[in-house]
Amino acid sequence: MSKQIASSRSPSFLKCGQCSLGSLCLPVGLDGQDMVDLENIVDSSSPFGNEERVYNAGQTFDRIYAVKSGMFKTVIIDSLGNDHITGFHLPGELFGLDAIYSKKYMSSAVSLGTSSLCAIEYKELESLSHKLPSLQHQLLNLMSKEVQQSQSLNVDLTAEQKLAGFLIALAARYKQRGYSETRFHLVMPRRDIANHLNMAPETVSRLFKRFVNDGLLTINRTDLTIVDMTALKEMGGCASVC
Amino acid sequence: MSKQIASSRSPSFLKCGQCSLGSLCLPVGLDGQDMVDLENIVDSSSPFGNEERVYNAGQTFDRIYAVKSGMFKTVIIDSLGNDHITGFHLPGELFGLDAIYSKKYMSSAVSLGTSSLCAIEYKELESLSHKLPSLQHQLLNLMSKEVQQSQSLNVDLTAEQKLAGFLIALAARYKQRGYSETRFHLVMPRRDIANHLNMAPETVSRLFKRFVNDGLLTINRTDLTIVDMTALKEMGGCASVC
DNA sequence: CGAACAATTGAACCGATTCAAGATGCGTGG
DNA sequence: CCACGCATCTTGAATCGGTTCAATTGTTCG
């Protein structure tokens, strides 16, 4: 049912041509041999189909991943079997960082639609970062950002605020990656948005309807356009990046 | 109103005698000169009184902090002025890590009761960790743990599950630090517990009553004893460390 | 086309909040 | 030591946001 992790398809670590690390979350500003060293621990792989798994919760941690195209979601499952989507990962973003401590992936990573990624050997990355202070610096920064962001999600908000905040944050991330911030595709199904924001799919549906009625957005299936960004930001409050 | 940060009271970095770093979250296993280097960037300070501030949100980030005694809470304030307690910090635990990325503290740190701490110069710690791979390793681990923990808090739980999970996690942390896991003081007021768990103080009160009635705990003001740990864990589900 | 799944809409329900009142604990000063 | 006042905590009743359940519409794909 699920494709195995990337390495099984690439016997040795390949240079990852399409995956310009400068555009990733690791703008280390390296050159010459350093860049080659870094590229040597990066492994590109063939694309994943819809709902295909990159790794499963519980699996031994060895790599972190950078999204090249498409979108991935990370999902945790609690003791009662309820699953929860901890995040959606856009091109240029990293995931798998939460596994460093426990040495096992705590979540499963799943592709949404057709997506591709780079695998980065964590062990190599860590030891490489001993040699490259700026890489270490970037790594720590990145982790810190993750901490901060997931903490700011823990505040208590109405369903309306959560959804508005989610859309604003998504827009900001798309913008940061060079895409349009006002028009993008909601690759994930409503059910996944609802799950991620801890609400019923019905609520998401009702809210989208309200947002459209109030002239904040237009939606056509998965094609979303933000009409009134200001109002949306106001509604979301601090839920997004502020 | 609020005492300024530690450095103003200690002109140069002092060795922090009482603060055995081995018992902190940084069990680096150093010896000789390395340990001296580490101690040189650690700064001990005089105790904080109840509700005294260590730093304020927005202040420039320069140090991370390790709790020596008592308890601290970290609080973020959203754009609407609502505050939210992101965490309580027990002896041996670190806080301030979320500020690395933004170079500003995103939260304010406040003492609960009389508490004391060690300040650690982050800049120095980072450059020291270039020399000490195991220190770097510990730092990354620690951050990863933070990410994982705050993500697992984002799952949707009933008030009952949240409170049960909170108590179990607290018990586990006390145990890890060498204190009793079944009996401890709830240093923070009910209001703070409620705030942290995103519920009304009234709900906390009603739940404590129910827990006592059901024979899970006994409480006397701030003095809490867990009677039926198993049942409590079952109730909390995955909310705690599992 | 028709089956299977996703999304929407409406109505009843429930957990938790809010509001208001009362109880308890705690420090201060008489 | 007790009385007072303030703050925290507790308890009860009404209310509300969001969920749940059920039925309908819409979409995708063999």
XYZ file of C-alpha atoms (C1' of nucleotides) in Angstrom:
544
model
C 0.000 0.000 0.000
C 2.711 2.469 0.863
C 5.958 3.068 -0.930
C 9.010 2.563 1.206
C 11.299 5.374 2.201
C 13.398 7.066 -0.372
C 16.733 5.346 0.140
C 15.554 1.975 -1.092
C 15.322 3.465 -4.502
C 18.702 5.197 -4.516
C 21.572 2.990 -3.478
C 24.036 5.818 -2.938
C 23.580 9.466 -2.044
C 23.081 11.441 -5.158
C 23.552 15.062 -5.901
C 20.138 16.604 -5.849
C 20.158 18.794 -8.891
C 16.666 20.249 -8.812
C 16.809 20.872 -5.135
C 18.518 24.216 -4.752
C 19.233 24.413 -1.079
C 19.421 28.161 -1.289
C 15.664 28.298 -1.673
C 15.022 25.921 1.175
C 14.805 26.784 4.809
C 18.565 26.404 5.000
C 19.978 29.458 3.276
C 23.453 28.725 4.530
C 25.321 30.782 2.006
C 27.951 28.183 1.269
C 30.252 27.861 -1.676
C 32.760 25.512 -3.274
C 33.559 22.354 -1.360
C 31.130 23.115 1.466
C 28.209 23.156 -0.900
C 29.358 19.926 -2.453
C 29.573 18.348 1.010
C 26.039 19.403 1.736
C 24.728 18.191 -1.572
C 26.337 14.859 -0.948
C 24.082 14.127 1.980
C 20.974 15.087 0.088
C 19.002 12.435 -1.677
C 16.410 13.106 -4.309
C 13.697 10.575 -4.977
C 10.911 9.799 -7.397
C 7.565 11.507 -6.798
C 4.918 10.300 -4.384
C 1.318 9.726 -5.395
C -1.731 10.898 -3.492
C -1.876 9.618 0.101
C 1.429 7.790 -0.310
C 3.532 7.568 2.817
C 7.070 8.888 3.212
C 7.507 7.334 6.633
C 5.354 5.945 9.391
C 5.150 6.902 13.036
C 7.388 4.641 15.072
C 9.916 4.115 12.311
C 13.564 4.763 13.182
C 14.550 8.334 12.470
C 17.377 8.836 10.033
C 16.457 11.654 7.694
C 14.752 14.975 7.610
C 12.881 15.928 4.477
C 12.577 18.994 2.308
C 9.581 19.412 0.049
C 10.459 20.012 -3.597
C 6.966 20.119 -5.069
C 3.393 19.424 -4.083
C 2.438 19.108 -0.448
C 2.891 16.708 2.449
C 1.048 16.379 5.723
C 2.372 14.993 9.000
C -0.062 12.997 11.114
C 0.126 11.749 14.685
C -2.129 9.060 16.072
C -3.009 9.036 19.748
C -3.553 6.047 22.007
C -7.244 5.935 21.178
C -6.554 5.730 17.477
C -7.618 9.281 16.689
C -5.364 10.884 14.160
C -4.354 14.502 14.055
C -2.648 16.429 11.301
C 0.142 18.437 12.894
C 1.054 20.315 9.759
C 0.969 20.795 6.017
C 4.323 21.213 4.317
C 4.805 23.375 1.266
C 7.635 23.386 -1.265
C 10.830 24.619 0.342
C 9.803 23.593 3.831
C 11.292 20.904 6.041
C 9.633 18.222 8.133
C 10.718 15.395 10.405
C 12.487 17.662 12.881
C 10.304 16.539 15.757
C 11.894 13.078 15.539
C 15.421 14.138 16.424
C 14.904 13.805 20.139
C 13.073 10.514 20.216
C 15.098 8.974 17.363
C 11.792 7.685 16.020
C 9.317 9.507 13.843
C 6.425 10.504 16.060
C 4.238 11.244 13.105
C 3.592 9.741 9.708
C 4.295 11.828 6.636
C 1.842 11.525 3.778
C 1.799 13.037 0.318
C -1.151 15.142 -0.801
C -1.583 14.785 -4.533
C 1.594 14.188 -6.497
C 4.600 15.503 -4.608
C 8.348 15.131 -4.454
C 11.001 15.732 -1.845
C 14.661 15.621 -0.853
C 15.838 13.375 1.944
C 18.652 14.660 4.134
C 20.676 12.275 6.280
C 20.355 13.762 9.731
C 23.489 12.155 11.113
C 25.546 13.587 8.295
C 23.849 16.930 8.593
C 24.616 17.119 12.281
C 28.262 16.253 11.884
C 28.577 18.519 8.882
C 27.197 21.329 10.962
C 30.125 20.934 13.344
C 32.334 22.066 10.527
C 29.974 24.759 9.330
C 28.937 27.171 12.086
C 26.454 28.889 9.816
C 24.722 25.587 9.120
C 24.453 24.847 12.799
C 23.101 28.307 13.333
C 20.445 27.762 10.664
C 19.457 24.442 12.127
C 18.944 25.847 15.598
C 17.045 28.801 14.183
C 14.771 26.507 12.281
C 13.982 24.410 15.311
C 13.337 27.478 17.370
C 10.901 28.737 14.770
C 9.040 25.446 14.903
C 8.767 25.645 18.674
C 7.476 29.163 18.549
C 4.953 28.445 15.843
C 3.467 25.365 17.375
C 3.223 27.138 20.710
C 1.336 30.025 19.216
C -1.189 27.519 17.864
C -2.122 26.467 21.363
C -4.074 29.599 22.148
C -7.809 29.257 22.438
C -9.614 30.632 19.429
C -13.056 30.394 17.895
C -13.466 28.220 14.838
C -13.740 31.414 12.774
C -10.439 32.756 14.067
C -8.696 29.446 13.538
C -9.768 29.113 9.944
C -8.993 32.755 9.144
C -5.597 32.396 10.787
C -4.911 29.202 8.893
C -5.620 30.865 5.563
C -3.500 33.907 6.387
C -0.578 31.749 7.463
C -0.900 29.658 4.335
C -0.967 32.793 2.189
C 2.134 34.125 3.940
C 3.987 30.881 3.405
C 3.087 30.772 -0.262
C 4.226 34.363 -0.632
C 7.514 33.606 1.087
C 8.131 30.806 -1.388
C 7.458 33.038 -4.341
C 3.878 32.028 -5.094
C 0.821 34.235 -5.128
C -0.414 35.015 -1.645
C -3.939 35.844 -2.708
C -4.697 32.915 -4.955
C -3.716 29.319 -4.387
C -4.986 25.776 -4.395
C -6.250 24.105 -1.258
C -4.600 20.820 -2.093
C -5.872 19.149 1.049
C -9.507 18.059 1.411
C -11.848 19.946 3.775
C -11.717 16.984 6.112
C -7.963 17.482 6.538
C -8.296 21.194 7.175
C -10.934 20.423 9.782
C -8.783 17.765 11.391
C -5.755 20.043 11.516
C -7.763 22.841 13.121
C -9.641 20.527 15.485
C -13.091 21.101 14.174
C -15.825 19.206 12.358
C -15.747 19.240 8.552
C -19.248 20.680 8.698
C -17.933 23.690 10.560
C -15.269 24.327 7.945
C -17.910 24.162 5.279
C -20.191 26.591 7.078
C -17.340 29.000 7.734
C -16.161 29.013 4.134
C -19.700 29.822 3.135
C -19.803 32.704 5.602
C -16.418 34.026 4.472
C -17.614 34.025 0.876
C -20.904 35.696 1.818
C -19.018 38.365 3.733
C -16.851 39.038 0.702
C -13.610 37.838 2.243
C -12.904 35.089 -0.279
C -14.054 33.305 -3.353
C -13.725 29.554 -3.606
C -14.196 27.168 -6.429
C -13.656 23.700 -5.140
C -9.905 23.800 -4.337
C -9.200 27.111 -6.002
C -9.180 29.852 -3.383
C -8.823 33.594 -3.824
C -8.480 35.953 -0.914
C -10.488 39.071 -1.684
C -10.183 41.040 1.529
C -6.865 40.183 3.146
C -7.127 42.979 5.693
C -10.456 41.810 7.053
C -9.240 38.238 7.126
C -6.135 39.213 9.084
C -8.213 41.179 11.520
C -10.487 38.227 12.020
C -7.609 35.822 12.557
C -5.958 38.056 15.103
C -2.660 36.642 16.244
C -3.488 33.177 15.003
C -1.166 33.702 12.068
C 2.327 35.075 12.035
C 2.216 38.491 13.649
C 7.741 46.857 39.113
C 9.854 44.174 37.569
C 13.419 43.296 38.384
C 15.727 43.587 35.431
C 17.403 40.624 33.860
C 20.123 38.852 35.688
C 23.234 40.398 34.170
C 22.685 43.822 35.655
C 23.374 42.338 39.033
C 26.488 40.376 38.091
C 29.072 42.389 36.195
C 31.003 39.393 34.948
C 30.022 35.806 34.298
C 30.335 33.868 37.484
C 30.703 30.225 38.061
C 27.353 28.938 39.079
C 28.133 26.709 42.004
C 24.692 25.499 42.985
C 23.721 24.907 39.449
C 25.014 21.469 38.618
C 24.599 21.304 34.892
C 24.575 17.551 35.056
C 21.117 17.656 36.536
C 19.818 20.095 33.975
C 18.444 19.246 30.599
C 21.988 19.362 29.278
C 23.632 16.196 30.519
C 26.603 16.722 28.277
C 29.005 14.509 30.159
C 31.875 16.944 30.051
C 34.957 17.071 32.165
C 37.964 19.238 32.928
C 38.376 22.349 30.809
C 35.177 21.793 28.841
C 33.109 21.911 31.988
C 34.872 25.052 33.101
C 34.156 26.648 29.726
C 30.502 25.828 30.091
C 30.325 27.113 33.611
C 31.896 30.341 32.504
C 28.937 31.232 30.379
C 26.469 30.465 33.121
C 25.270 33.231 35.351
C 23.563 32.690 38.661
C 21.310 35.365 40.071
C 19.422 36.309 43.195
C 15.956 34.797 43.647
C 12.793 36.169 42.096
C 9.689 36.944 44.135
C 6.157 35.948 43.219
C 5.024 37.259 39.829
C 8.400 38.895 39.207
C 9.492 39.033 35.603
C 12.663 37.513 34.193
C 12.156 39.066 30.781
C 9.375 40.587 28.759
C 8.039 39.674 25.359
C 9.711 41.808 22.737
C 12.963 42.172 24.619
C 16.139 41.334 22.707
C 17.093 37.710 23.117
C 20.482 37.038 24.609
C 20.122 34.253 27.135
C 18.328 31.043 27.766
C 17.435 30.164 31.329
C 17.618 27.095 33.516
C 15.403 26.837 36.587
C 17.288 26.156 39.818
C 14.392 26.235 42.252
C 10.716 27.140 42.351
C 8.761 27.549 39.152
C 8.470 29.942 36.239
C 5.770 30.387 33.643
C 6.123 31.732 30.123
C 3.291 33.872 28.798
C 2.485 35.129 25.333
C 0.049 37.965 24.654
C -1.883 38.042 21.411
C -2.913 41.076 19.393
C -6.177 41.387 21.291
C -4.404 41.536 24.622
C -5.379 38.047 25.726
C -2.573 36.300 27.471
C -1.770 32.626 27.298
C 0.564 30.587 29.447
C 2.638 28.449 27.102
C 4.353 26.492 29.839
C 5.347 25.999 33.441
C 9.029 25.385 34.066
C 10.278 23.163 36.871
C 13.731 22.957 38.448
C 16.214 21.563 35.953
C 14.251 22.665 32.929
C 15.179 25.294 30.352
C 13.128 28.085 28.817
C 13.648 30.870 26.301
C 14.469 28.534 23.425
C 11.600 29.818 21.310
C 13.387 33.164 21.020
C 16.429 31.917 19.137
C 14.852 32.313 15.747
C 13.262 35.703 16.194
C 16.130 37.110 18.296
C 13.451 38.557 20.545
C 11.627 36.848 23.370
C 8.156 36.033 22.108
C 6.901 35.392 25.603
C 7.373 36.912 29.029
C 8.847 34.764 31.781
C 7.365 35.186 35.230
C 8.266 33.655 38.575
C 5.659 31.705 40.529
C 6.368 32.060 44.205
C 10.034 32.456 45.128
C 12.259 30.976 42.455
C 15.805 31.145 41.195
C 17.534 30.415 37.932
C 20.725 30.329 35.892
C 21.147 32.525 32.852
C 23.106 31.092 29.944
C 24.525 33.359 27.259
C 23.130 31.926 24.067
C 25.807 33.358 21.807
C 28.495 31.767 23.908
C 26.579 28.537 24.156
C 26.221 28.346 20.416
C 29.882 28.965 19.706
C 30.885 26.647 22.516
C 28.774 23.958 20.949
C 30.910 24.169 17.819
C 33.757 22.871 19.890
C 31.649 20.332 21.725
C 29.691 18.046 19.415
C 27.867 16.465 22.321
C 26.640 19.850 23.482
C 25.358 20.661 20.030
C 23.678 17.296 19.961
C 21.973 17.967 23.282
C 20.793 21.363 22.156
C 19.204 20.026 19.013
C 17.629 17.183 20.950
C 16.161 19.576 23.414
C 14.628 21.747 20.737
C 13.235 18.730 18.989
C 11.606 17.610 22.202
C 9.980 20.997 22.613
C 8.565 20.833 19.098
C 7.191 17.388 19.633
C 5.636 18.220 22.966
C 3.907 21.381 21.922
C 2.609 19.644 18.820
C 1.096 16.842 20.844
C -0.756 19.481 22.857
C -2.606 20.617 19.767
C -4.866 17.604 19.629
C -8.485 18.160 20.507
C -9.336 16.866 23.946
C -12.128 17.288 26.452
C -11.461 19.451 29.479
C -11.275 16.258 31.536
C -8.591 14.750 29.314
C -6.597 17.943 29.259
C -6.515 18.310 33.010
C -5.747 14.626 33.582
C -2.987 14.817 30.985
C -1.598 17.959 32.548
C -1.353 16.296 35.950
C 0.252 13.148 34.558
C 2.823 15.153 32.622
C 3.578 17.228 35.688
C 3.988 14.090 37.785
C 6.330 12.596 35.188
C 8.452 15.733 35.110
C 8.699 15.862 38.894
C 9.684 12.220 38.937
C 12.353 12.799 36.301
C 13.833 15.536 38.455
C 13.947 13.316 41.490
C 10.831 14.524 43.257
C 7.793 12.494 44.238
C 5.539 11.806 41.289
C 2.453 11.187 43.377
C 2.563 14.138 45.711
C 3.530 17.684 44.844
C 2.504 21.282 45.199
C 0.448 23.046 42.585
C 2.456 26.228 42.848
C 0.395 27.992 40.220
C -3.117 29.277 40.946
C -6.157 27.555 39.408
C -6.554 30.509 37.101
C -3.129 29.807 35.588
C -3.853 26.115 35.114
C -7.102 27.065 33.408
C -5.370 29.596 31.200
C -2.661 27.146 30.199
C -5.213 24.481 29.290
C -7.565 26.907 27.580
C -10.507 26.506 29.889
C -12.463 28.539 32.393
C -11.240 28.493 36.020
C -14.685 27.244 36.962
C -14.166 24.181 34.815
C -10.872 23.391 36.523
C -12.594 23.675 39.863
C -15.453 21.382 38.869
C -13.060 18.819 37.403
C -10.853 18.722 40.475
C -13.976 18.086 42.506
C -14.970 15.252 40.203
C -11.479 13.734 40.280
C -11.546 13.776 44.070
C -15.049 12.300 44.167
C -13.972 9.547 41.801
C -11.033 8.728 44.050
C -8.343 9.761 41.588
C -6.776 12.450 43.734
C -6.848 14.269 46.988
C -6.250 17.998 47.101
C -5.742 20.370 49.927
C -5.428 23.828 48.505
C -2.111 23.530 46.628
C -1.106 20.166 48.032
C -2.000 17.449 45.548
C -1.746 13.686 45.895
C -2.404 11.341 43.032
C -4.267 8.315 44.394
C -5.056 6.364 41.258
C -2.330 7.042 38.717
C -3.511 4.290 36.381
C -7.013 5.653 36.090
C -5.669 9.156 35.621
C -3.384 8.036 32.829
C -6.191 6.206 31.141
C -8.337 9.282 31.335
C -5.628 11.542 29.958
C -4.955 9.258 27.027
C -2.085 10.482 24.910
C -2.260 13.966 26.314
C 0.760 13.262 28.467
C 4.039 11.706 27.478
C 3.215 8.316 26.011
C -24.062 5.875 -16.425
C -23.813 4.685 -11.766
C -21.135 3.715 -7.581
C -18.368 5.745 -4.067
C -16.763 9.394 -1.818
C -16.592 14.502 -0.542
C -18.959 18.491 0.606
C -22.997 20.943 2.064
C -27.122 21.977 4.685
C -30.516 21.610 8.491
C -32.041 20.358 13.310
C -31.159 18.422 17.862
C -27.870 18.054 21.252
C -23.993 18.657 24.514
C -19.708 20.353 26.736
C -17.914 24.148 28.339
C -18.394 29.126 29.154
C -20.487 32.952 31.191
C -22.648 35.335 34.689
C -23.872 35.726 39.315
C -23.642 34.434 43.937
C -21.593 32.323 47.924
C -17.628 30.049 50.442
C -12.995 29.755 51.833
C -8.450 31.126 52.792
C -5.105 34.670 54.018
C -2.781 38.838 55.436
C -3.356 43.180 58.107
C -4.319 45.923 61.736
C -6.943 46.729 65.796
C -6.359 36.644 68.973
C -10.201 37.930 66.386
C -12.380 40.930 62.893
C -12.142 42.783 58.638
C -11.253 42.997 53.701
C -9.484 41.175 49.599
C -8.521 37.653 46.514
C -9.123 33.027 45.151
C -11.882 29.323 44.703
C -16.261 26.996 44.441
C -21.043 26.209 43.110
C -25.348 26.804 40.504
C -28.258 28.190 36.400
C -28.619 30.075 31.804
C -26.523 30.410 27.437
C -23.785 29.575 23.331
C -20.469 27.651 19.966
C -19.584 23.819 17.858
C -20.558 18.888 17.280
C -23.297 15.156 15.979
C -26.572 12.923 13.330
C -29.133 12.564 9.223
C -30.391 13.722 4.729
C -29.110 15.958 0.249
C -26.294 17.581 -3.281
C -22.075 17.556 -5.833
C -17.902 15.447 -7.809
C -14.830 12.020 -9.465
C -13.734 7.962 -11.801
C -14.128 3.097 -13.320
